[in-house]
CSV table of C-alpha atoms in Angstrom, one decimal:
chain,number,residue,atom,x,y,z
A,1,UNK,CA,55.8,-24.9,69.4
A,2,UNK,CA,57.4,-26.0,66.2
A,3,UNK,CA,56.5,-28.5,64.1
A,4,UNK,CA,58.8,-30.2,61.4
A,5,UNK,CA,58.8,-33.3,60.3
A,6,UNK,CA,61.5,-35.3,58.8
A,7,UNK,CA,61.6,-38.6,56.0
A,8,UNK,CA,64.1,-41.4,55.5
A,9,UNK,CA,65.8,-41.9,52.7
A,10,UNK,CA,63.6,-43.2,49.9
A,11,UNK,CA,65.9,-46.3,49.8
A,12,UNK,CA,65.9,-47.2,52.9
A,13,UNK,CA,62.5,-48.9,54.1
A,14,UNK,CA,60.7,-50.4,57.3
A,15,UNK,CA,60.2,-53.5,55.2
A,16,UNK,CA,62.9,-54.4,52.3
A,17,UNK,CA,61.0,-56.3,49.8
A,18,UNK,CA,62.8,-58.3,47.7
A,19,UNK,CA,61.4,-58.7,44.1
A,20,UNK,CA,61.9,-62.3,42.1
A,21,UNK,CA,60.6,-62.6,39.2
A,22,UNK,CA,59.6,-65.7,37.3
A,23,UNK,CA,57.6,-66.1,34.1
A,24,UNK,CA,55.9,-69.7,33.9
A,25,UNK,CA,54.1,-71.0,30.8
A,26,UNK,CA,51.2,-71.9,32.8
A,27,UNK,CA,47.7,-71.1,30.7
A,28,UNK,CA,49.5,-68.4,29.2
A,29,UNK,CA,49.5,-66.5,32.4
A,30,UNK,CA,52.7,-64.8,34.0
A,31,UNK,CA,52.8,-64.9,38.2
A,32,UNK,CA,54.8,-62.2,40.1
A,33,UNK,CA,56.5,-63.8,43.5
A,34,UNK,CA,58.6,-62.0,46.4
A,35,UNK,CA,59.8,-62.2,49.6
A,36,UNK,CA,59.2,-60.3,52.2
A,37,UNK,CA,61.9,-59.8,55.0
A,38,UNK,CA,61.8,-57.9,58.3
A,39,UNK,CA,64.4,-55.0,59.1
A,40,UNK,CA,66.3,-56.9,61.3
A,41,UNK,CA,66.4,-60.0,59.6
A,42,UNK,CA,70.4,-62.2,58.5
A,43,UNK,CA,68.9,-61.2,54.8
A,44,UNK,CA,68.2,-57.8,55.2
A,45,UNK,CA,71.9,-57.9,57.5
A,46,UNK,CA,73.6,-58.8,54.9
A,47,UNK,CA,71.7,-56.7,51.4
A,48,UNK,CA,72.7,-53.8,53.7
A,49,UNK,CA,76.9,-54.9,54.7
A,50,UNK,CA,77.3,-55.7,50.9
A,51,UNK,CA,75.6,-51.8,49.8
A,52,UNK,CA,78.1,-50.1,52.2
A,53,UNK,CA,76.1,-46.0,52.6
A,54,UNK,CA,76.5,-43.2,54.7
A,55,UNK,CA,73.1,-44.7,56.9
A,56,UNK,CA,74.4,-48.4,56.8
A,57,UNK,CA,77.8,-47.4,57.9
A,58,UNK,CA,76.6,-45.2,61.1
A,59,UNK,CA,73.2,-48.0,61.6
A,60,UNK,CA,74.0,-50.0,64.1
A,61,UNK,CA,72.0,-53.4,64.2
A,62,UNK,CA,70.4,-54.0,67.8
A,63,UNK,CA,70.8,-58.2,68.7
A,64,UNK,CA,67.4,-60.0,68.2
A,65,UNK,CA,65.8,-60.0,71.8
A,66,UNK,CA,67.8,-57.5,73.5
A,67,UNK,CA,66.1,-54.2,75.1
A,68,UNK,CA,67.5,-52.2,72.5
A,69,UNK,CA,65.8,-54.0,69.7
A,70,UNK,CA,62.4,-54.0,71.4
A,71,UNK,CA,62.8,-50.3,72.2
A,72,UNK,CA,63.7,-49.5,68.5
A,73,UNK,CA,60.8,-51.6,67.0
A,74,UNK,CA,58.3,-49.8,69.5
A,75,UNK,CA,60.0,-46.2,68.4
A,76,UNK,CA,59.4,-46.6,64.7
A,77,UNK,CA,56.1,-47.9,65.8
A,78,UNK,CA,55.0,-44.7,67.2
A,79,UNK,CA,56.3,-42.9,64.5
A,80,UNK,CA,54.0,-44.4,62.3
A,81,UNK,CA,51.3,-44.1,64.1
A,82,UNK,CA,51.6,-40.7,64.6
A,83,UNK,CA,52.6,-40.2,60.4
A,84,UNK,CA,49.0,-41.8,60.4
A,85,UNK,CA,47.1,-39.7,62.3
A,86,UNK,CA,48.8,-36.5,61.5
A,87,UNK,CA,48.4,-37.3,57.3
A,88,UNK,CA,44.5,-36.9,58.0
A,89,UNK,CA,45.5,-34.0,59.8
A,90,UNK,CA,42.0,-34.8,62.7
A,91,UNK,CA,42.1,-33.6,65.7
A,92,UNK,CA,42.3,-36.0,69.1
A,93,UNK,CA,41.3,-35.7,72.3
A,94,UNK,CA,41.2,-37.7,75.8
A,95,UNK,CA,40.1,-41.1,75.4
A,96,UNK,CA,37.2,-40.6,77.9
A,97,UNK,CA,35.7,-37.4,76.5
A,98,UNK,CA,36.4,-33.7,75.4
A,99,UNK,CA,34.6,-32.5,78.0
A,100,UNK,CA,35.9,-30.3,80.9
A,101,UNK,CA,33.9,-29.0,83.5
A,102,UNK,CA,34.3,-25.8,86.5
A,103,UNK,CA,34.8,-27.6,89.7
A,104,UNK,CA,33.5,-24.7,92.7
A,105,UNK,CA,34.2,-27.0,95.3
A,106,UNK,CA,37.7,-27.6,93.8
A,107,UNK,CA,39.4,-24.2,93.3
A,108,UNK,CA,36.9,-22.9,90.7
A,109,UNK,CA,39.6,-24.6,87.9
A,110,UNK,CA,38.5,-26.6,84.8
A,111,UNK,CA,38.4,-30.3,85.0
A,112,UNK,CA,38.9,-33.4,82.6
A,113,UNK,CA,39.4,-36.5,82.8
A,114,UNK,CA,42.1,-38.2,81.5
A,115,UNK,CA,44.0,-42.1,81.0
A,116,UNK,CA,47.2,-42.8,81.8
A,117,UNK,CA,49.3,-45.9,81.8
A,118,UNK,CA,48.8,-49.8,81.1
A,119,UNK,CA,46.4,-50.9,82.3
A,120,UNK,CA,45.0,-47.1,82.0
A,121,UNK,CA,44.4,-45.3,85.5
A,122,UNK,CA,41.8,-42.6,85.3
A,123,UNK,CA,42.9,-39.0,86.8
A,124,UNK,CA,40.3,-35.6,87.5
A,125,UNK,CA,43.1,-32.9,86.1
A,126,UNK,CA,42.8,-29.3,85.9
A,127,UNK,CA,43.6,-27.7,82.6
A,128,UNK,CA,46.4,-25.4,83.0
A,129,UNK,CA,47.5,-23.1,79.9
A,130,UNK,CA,49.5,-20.7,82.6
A,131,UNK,CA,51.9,-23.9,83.1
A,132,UNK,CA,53.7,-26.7,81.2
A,133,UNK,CA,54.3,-30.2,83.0
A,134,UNK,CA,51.6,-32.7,83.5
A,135,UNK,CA,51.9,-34.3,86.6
A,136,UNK,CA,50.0,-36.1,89.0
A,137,UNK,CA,50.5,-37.5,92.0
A,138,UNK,CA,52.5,-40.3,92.3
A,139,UNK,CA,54.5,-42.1,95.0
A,140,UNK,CA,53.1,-39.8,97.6
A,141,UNK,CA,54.7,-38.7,100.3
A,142,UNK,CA,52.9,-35.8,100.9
A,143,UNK,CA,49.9,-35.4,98.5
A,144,UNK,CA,46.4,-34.4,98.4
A,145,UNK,CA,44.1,-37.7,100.0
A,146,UNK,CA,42.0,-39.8,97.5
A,147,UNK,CA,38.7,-39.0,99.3
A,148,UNK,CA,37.8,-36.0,101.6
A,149,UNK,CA,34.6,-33.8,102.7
A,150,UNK,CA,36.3,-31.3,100.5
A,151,UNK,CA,35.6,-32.8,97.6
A,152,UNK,CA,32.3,-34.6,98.2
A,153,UNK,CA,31.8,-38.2,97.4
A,154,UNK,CA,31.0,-37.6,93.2
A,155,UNK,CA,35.0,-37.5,92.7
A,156,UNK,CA,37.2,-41.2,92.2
A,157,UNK,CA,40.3,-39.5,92.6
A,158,UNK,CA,43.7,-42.0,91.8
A,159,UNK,CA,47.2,-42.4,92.4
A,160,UNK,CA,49.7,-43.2,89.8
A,161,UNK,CA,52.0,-46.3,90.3
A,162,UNK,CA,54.9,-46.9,88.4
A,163,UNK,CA,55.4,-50.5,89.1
A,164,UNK,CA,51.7,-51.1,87.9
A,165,UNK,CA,52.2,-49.8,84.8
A,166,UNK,CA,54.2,-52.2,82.4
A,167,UNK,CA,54.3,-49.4,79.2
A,168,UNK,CA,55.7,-46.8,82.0
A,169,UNK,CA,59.1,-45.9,83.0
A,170,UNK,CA,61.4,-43.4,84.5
A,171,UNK,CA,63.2,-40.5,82.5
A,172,UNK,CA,67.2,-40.3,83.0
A,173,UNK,CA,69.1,-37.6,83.8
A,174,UNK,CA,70.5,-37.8,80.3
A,175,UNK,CA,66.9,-37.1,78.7
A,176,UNK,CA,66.7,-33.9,76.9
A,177,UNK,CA,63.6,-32.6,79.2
A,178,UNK,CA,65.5,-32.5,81.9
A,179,UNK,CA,65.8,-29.7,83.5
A,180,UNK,CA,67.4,-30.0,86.8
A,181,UNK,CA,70.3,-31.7,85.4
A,182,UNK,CA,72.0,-30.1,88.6
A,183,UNK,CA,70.9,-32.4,91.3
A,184,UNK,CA,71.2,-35.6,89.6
A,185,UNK,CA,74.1,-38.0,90.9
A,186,UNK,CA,74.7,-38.9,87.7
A,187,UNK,CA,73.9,-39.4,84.2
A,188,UNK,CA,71.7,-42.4,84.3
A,189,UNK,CA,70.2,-41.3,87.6
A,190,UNK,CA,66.3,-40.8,87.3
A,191,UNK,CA,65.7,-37.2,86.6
A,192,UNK,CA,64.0,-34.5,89.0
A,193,UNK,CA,61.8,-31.9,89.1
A,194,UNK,CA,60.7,-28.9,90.9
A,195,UNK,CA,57.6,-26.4,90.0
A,196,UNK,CA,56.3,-23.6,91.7
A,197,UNK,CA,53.1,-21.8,91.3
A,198,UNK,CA,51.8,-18.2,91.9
A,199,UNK,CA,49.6,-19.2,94.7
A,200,UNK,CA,51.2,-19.0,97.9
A,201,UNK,CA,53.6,-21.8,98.8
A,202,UNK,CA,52.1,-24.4,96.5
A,203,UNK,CA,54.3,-26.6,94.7
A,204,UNK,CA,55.1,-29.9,93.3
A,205,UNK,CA,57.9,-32.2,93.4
A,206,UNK,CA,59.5,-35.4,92.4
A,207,UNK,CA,60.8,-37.4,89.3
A,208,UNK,CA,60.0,-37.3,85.5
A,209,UNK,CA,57.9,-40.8,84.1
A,210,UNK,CA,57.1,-41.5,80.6
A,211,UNK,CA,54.0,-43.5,79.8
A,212,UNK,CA,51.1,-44.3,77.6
A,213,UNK,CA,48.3,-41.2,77.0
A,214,UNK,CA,44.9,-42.4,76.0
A,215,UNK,CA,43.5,-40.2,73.0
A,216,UNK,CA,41.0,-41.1,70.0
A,217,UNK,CA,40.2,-39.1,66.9
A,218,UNK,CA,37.7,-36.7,67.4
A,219,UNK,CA,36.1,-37.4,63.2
A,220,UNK,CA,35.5,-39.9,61.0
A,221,UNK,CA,35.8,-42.9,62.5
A,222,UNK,CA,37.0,-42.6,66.1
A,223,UNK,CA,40.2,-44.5,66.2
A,224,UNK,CA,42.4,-45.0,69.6
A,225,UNK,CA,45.7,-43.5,69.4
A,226,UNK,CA,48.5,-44.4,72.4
A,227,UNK,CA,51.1,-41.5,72.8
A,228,UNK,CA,54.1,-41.8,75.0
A,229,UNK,CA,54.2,-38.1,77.0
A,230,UNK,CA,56.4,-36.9,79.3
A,231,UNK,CA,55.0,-36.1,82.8
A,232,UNK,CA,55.9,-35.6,87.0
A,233,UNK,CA,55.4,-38.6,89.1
A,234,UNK,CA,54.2,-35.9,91.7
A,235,UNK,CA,55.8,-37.2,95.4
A,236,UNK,CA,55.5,-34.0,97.0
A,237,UNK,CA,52.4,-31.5,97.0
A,238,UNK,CA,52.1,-28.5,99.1
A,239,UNK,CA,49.8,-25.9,99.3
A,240,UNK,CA,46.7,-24.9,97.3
A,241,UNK,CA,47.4,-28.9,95.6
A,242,UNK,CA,46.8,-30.6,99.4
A,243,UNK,CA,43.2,-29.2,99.5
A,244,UNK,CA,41.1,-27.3,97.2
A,245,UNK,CA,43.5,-27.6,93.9
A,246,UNK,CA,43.8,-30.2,91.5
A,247,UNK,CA,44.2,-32.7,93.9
A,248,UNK,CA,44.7,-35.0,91.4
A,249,UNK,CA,47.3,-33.9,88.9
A,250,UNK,CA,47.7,-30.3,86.8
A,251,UNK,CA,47.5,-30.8,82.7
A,252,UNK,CA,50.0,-28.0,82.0
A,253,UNK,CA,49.3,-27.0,78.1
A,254,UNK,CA,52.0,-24.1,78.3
A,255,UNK,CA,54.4,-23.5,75.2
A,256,UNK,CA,57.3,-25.3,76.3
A,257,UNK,CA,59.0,-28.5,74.8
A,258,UNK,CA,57.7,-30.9,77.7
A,259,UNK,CA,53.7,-29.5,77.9
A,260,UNK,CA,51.7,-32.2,76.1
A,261,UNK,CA,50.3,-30.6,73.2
A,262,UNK,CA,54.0,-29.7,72.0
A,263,UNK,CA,54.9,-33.7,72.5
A,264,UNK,CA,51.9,-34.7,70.4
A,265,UNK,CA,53.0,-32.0,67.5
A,266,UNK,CA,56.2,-33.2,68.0
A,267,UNK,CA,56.1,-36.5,67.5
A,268,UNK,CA,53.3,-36.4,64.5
A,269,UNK,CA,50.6,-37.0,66.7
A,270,UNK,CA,48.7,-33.8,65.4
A,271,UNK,CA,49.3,-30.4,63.8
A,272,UNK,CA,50.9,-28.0,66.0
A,273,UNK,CA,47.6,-26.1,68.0
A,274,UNK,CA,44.8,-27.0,70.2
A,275,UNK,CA,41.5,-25.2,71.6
A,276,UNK,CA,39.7,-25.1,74.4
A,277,UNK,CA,36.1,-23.0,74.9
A,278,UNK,CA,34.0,-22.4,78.4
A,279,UNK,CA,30.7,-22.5,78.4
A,280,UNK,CA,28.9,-19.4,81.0
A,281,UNK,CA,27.4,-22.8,82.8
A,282,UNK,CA,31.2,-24.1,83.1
A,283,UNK,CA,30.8,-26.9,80.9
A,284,UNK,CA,33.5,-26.5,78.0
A,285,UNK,CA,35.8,-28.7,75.7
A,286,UNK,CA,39.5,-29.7,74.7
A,287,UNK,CA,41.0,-30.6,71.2
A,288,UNK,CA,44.2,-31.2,70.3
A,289,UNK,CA,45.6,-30.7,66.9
A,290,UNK,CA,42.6,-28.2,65.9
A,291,UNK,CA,43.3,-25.4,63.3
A,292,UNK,CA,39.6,-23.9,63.4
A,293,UNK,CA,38.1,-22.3,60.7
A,294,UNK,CA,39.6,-19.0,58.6
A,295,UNK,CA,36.6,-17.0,59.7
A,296,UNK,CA,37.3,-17.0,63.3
A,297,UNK,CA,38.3,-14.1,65.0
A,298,UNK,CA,42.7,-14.1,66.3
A,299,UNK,CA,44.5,-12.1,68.9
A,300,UNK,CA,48.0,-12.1,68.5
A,301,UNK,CA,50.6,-13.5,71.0
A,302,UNK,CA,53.3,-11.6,72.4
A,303,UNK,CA,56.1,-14.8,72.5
A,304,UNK,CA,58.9,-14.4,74.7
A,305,UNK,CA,61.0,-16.7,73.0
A,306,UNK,CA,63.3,-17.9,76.4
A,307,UNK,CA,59.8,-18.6,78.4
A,308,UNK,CA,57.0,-18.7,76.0
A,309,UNK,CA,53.2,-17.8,77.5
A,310,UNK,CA,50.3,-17.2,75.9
A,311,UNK,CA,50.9,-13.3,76.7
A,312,UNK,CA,48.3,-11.0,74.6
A,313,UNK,CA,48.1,-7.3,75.0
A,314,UNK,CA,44.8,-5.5,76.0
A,315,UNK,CA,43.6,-2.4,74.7
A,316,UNK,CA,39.8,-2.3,75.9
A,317,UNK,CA,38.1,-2.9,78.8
A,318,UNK,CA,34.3,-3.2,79.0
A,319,UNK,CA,31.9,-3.5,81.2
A,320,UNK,CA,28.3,-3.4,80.4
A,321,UNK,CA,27.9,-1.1,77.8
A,322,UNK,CA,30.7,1.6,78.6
A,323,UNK,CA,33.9,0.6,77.3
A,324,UNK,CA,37.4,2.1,78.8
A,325,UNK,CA,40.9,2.4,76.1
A,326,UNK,CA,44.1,0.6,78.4
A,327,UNK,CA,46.8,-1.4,77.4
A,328,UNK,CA,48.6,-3.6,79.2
A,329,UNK,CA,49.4,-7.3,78.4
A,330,UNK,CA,47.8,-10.4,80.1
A,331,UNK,CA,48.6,-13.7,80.5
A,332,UNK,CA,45.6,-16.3,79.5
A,333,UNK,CA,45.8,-18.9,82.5
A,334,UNK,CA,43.2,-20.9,82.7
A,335,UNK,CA,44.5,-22.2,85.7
A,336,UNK,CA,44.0,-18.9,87.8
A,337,UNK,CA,40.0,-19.2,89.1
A,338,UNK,CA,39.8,-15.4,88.8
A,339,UNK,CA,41.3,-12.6,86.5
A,340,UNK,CA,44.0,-10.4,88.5
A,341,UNK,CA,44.6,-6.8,87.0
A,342,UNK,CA,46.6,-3.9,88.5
A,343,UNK,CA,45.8,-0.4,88.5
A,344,UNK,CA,45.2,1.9,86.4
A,345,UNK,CA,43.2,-1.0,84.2
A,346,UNK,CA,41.9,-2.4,87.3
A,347,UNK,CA,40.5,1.0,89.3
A,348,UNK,CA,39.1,2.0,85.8
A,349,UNK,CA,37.2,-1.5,85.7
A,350,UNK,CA,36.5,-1.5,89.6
A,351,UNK,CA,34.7,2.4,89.1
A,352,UNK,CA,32.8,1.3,85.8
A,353,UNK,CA,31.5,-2.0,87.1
A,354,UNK,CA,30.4,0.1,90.7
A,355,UNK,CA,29.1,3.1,88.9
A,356,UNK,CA,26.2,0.5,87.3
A,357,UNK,CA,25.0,-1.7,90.4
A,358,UNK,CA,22.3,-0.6,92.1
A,359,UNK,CA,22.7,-2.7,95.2
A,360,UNK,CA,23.9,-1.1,97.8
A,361,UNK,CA,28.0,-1.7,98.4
A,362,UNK,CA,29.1,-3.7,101.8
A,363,UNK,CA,31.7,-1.9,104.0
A,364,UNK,CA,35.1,-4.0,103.9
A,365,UNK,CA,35.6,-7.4,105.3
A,366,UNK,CA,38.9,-8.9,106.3
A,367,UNK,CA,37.2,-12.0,105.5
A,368,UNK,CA,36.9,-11.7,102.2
A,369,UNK,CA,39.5,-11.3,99.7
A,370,UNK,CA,37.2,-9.0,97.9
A,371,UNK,CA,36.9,-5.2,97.6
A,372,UNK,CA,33.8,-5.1,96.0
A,373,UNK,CA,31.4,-6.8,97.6
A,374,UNK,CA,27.2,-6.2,97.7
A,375,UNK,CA,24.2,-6.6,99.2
A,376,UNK,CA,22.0,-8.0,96.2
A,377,UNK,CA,18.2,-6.9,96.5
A,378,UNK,CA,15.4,-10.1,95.8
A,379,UNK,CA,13.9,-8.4,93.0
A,380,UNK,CA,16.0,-5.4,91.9
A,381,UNK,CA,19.5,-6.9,91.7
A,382,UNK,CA,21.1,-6.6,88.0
A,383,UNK,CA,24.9,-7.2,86.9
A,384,UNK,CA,26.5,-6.3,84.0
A,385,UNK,CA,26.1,-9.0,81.5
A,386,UNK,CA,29.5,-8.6,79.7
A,387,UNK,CA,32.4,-7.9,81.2
């Protein structure tokens, strides 16, 4: 992500001011009047026609009341907004919380909760740094159901509808974040999407939505910030995402112009990072717009700059005490529920890790996806504290 930002000309404002000045022998005292007009105004119509610039000549003035005048006004709004936040340079989060959690019962992912829309709509999501669109489901015609055994009766699962929200709407064809410009019918046509993941025929479909994401500032004095994202209005889930999988929507925080976190740096929102940490217990948290400290420790990323990914490369492999050189690159996904290597890093791990149980190894199961599996003892059973 890249962030830049970009100012208006210094004499061209959001509110022209109009200075008059008039010196009155009242009590010896001088007053200082002036009239304020708004952007749109006849006045401010016709101070700009008569100074004839490069901006005036190319601005042109939206009619009073029309969509285009609204939309405008609510744009500039949201720029500000975002100058604000991003000038004190805090970090946000979701509006309910920076907590995450590890769900077992749903995939073994990380879980927050999130606000969408007006009125807001509350969503379970899975944090995903191994994808980039946000979606949930939306409009179903085939999605995961809003209340199984599976999940147990603790989860209020939700589906998005875009008629309920009055701040939402659907992205054109003609929007730069659309990708699958291909199978539109036409320029104005709402746009599509299509993502598939690494887990075995599970995908989502459907069209692109823009609406309202609830955040606050995280210090100071918690203030609510609205930011208008880009995210998939998820019709069709199949797969890992009609079960066990984020049934409720995937929080992609990958590197590519439509993820969230590269909205919010784009638009001011925030500086251009975020951080997440998991505690052992699963319990963890999510910022947006945090730089950390200049003690902490950094790995480098290895940036392919068609299809960014938060690719680092590997050197050492430890398990216990005994450490073992490799090097191979990885990709940090913290929507995977378990870490996939492939040999040689993963027999040397396999051998080290075996070499130091003392329980006694289970023959193979087809069963279990698992080649190292073992019967643990009541009182003798140890494990490798660090891995």
């Amino acid at each position: 992500m890249q962030l830049s930002f970009s100012m208006l000309s210094s004499t061209f404002f959001f509110v022209f001011v109009f200075f008059f000045y008039f010196q009155l022998c009242f009590c010896n005292g001088r007053i200082f009047t002036f009239e304020m007009h708004h952007r749109y105004s006849e006045q401010v119509k016709s101070w700009s026609r008569s100074r004839l610039t490069s901006f005036t000549a190319k601005h042109r003035w939206p009619e009073k009341g029309s969509f285009e005048y609204y939309a405008d006004l609510a744009a500039r709004d949201r720029i500000l907004r975002g100058r604000k936040v991003s000038e004190i340079e805090e970090p946000v989060t979701f509006s309910d919380g920076n907590a995450s959690f590890r769900i077992s019962s749903l995939g073994f992912l990380h879980y927050t909760t999130v606000t969408l829309g007006t009125p807001g709509m509350k969503f379970l999501v899975a944090l995903d740094t191994g994808s980039d669109l946000f979606w949930v489901p939306c409009d179903c015609t085939r999605c995961a159901p809003i209340q199984s055994s599976t999940y147990g009766s603790e989860f209020e699962l939700s589906i998005y509808n875009p008629k309920a929200s009055s701040t939402g709407k659907k992205v054109s064809c003609n929007n730069i974040l659309c990708q699958h410009r291909s199978k539109c019918l036409g320029p104005f046509s709402h746009c599509p999407y299509v993502i598939s993941y690494v887990s075995a025929e599970t995908s989502t479909s459907g069209i692109l939505m823009e609406d309202v994401l609830h955040l606050t500032t995280e210090e100071r004095h918690r203030e609510l910030v609205e930011a208008y994202i880009t995210f998939g209005c998820g019709q069709v889930q199949t797969g890992s995402f009609l079960d066990t999988a984020a049934p409720n929507g995937l929080f992609g925080l990958g590197m590519e112009n439509i993820s969230v976190p590269s909205i919010l740096a784009r638009e001011g929102f925030i500086a251009d990072s975020f951080s997440m940490c998991f505690g052992r217990d699963g319990v963890g948290r999510i910022s947006f717009g945090d730089k950390g400290t200049r003690e902490q420790q950094e790995t480098p990323l290895n940036v392919n700059s068609l299809h960014p990914t938060y690719n680092i490369t590997v050197t050492q492999i430890q398990v216990g005490t005994v450490g073992s050189d490799v090097e191979f690159t990885a990709l940090f996904d913290s929507g995977t529920s378990f870490t996939y290597l492939v040999d040689p890093a993963y027999t040397k791990l396999s051998r080290s890790f075996d070499s130091q149980i003392k329980d006694t190894r289970r023959p193979p199961d087809t069963r279990i996806p698992f080649e190292y599996c073992y019967n643990m003892g009541e009182l003798h059973d140890w494990i490798p504290h660090r891995i």
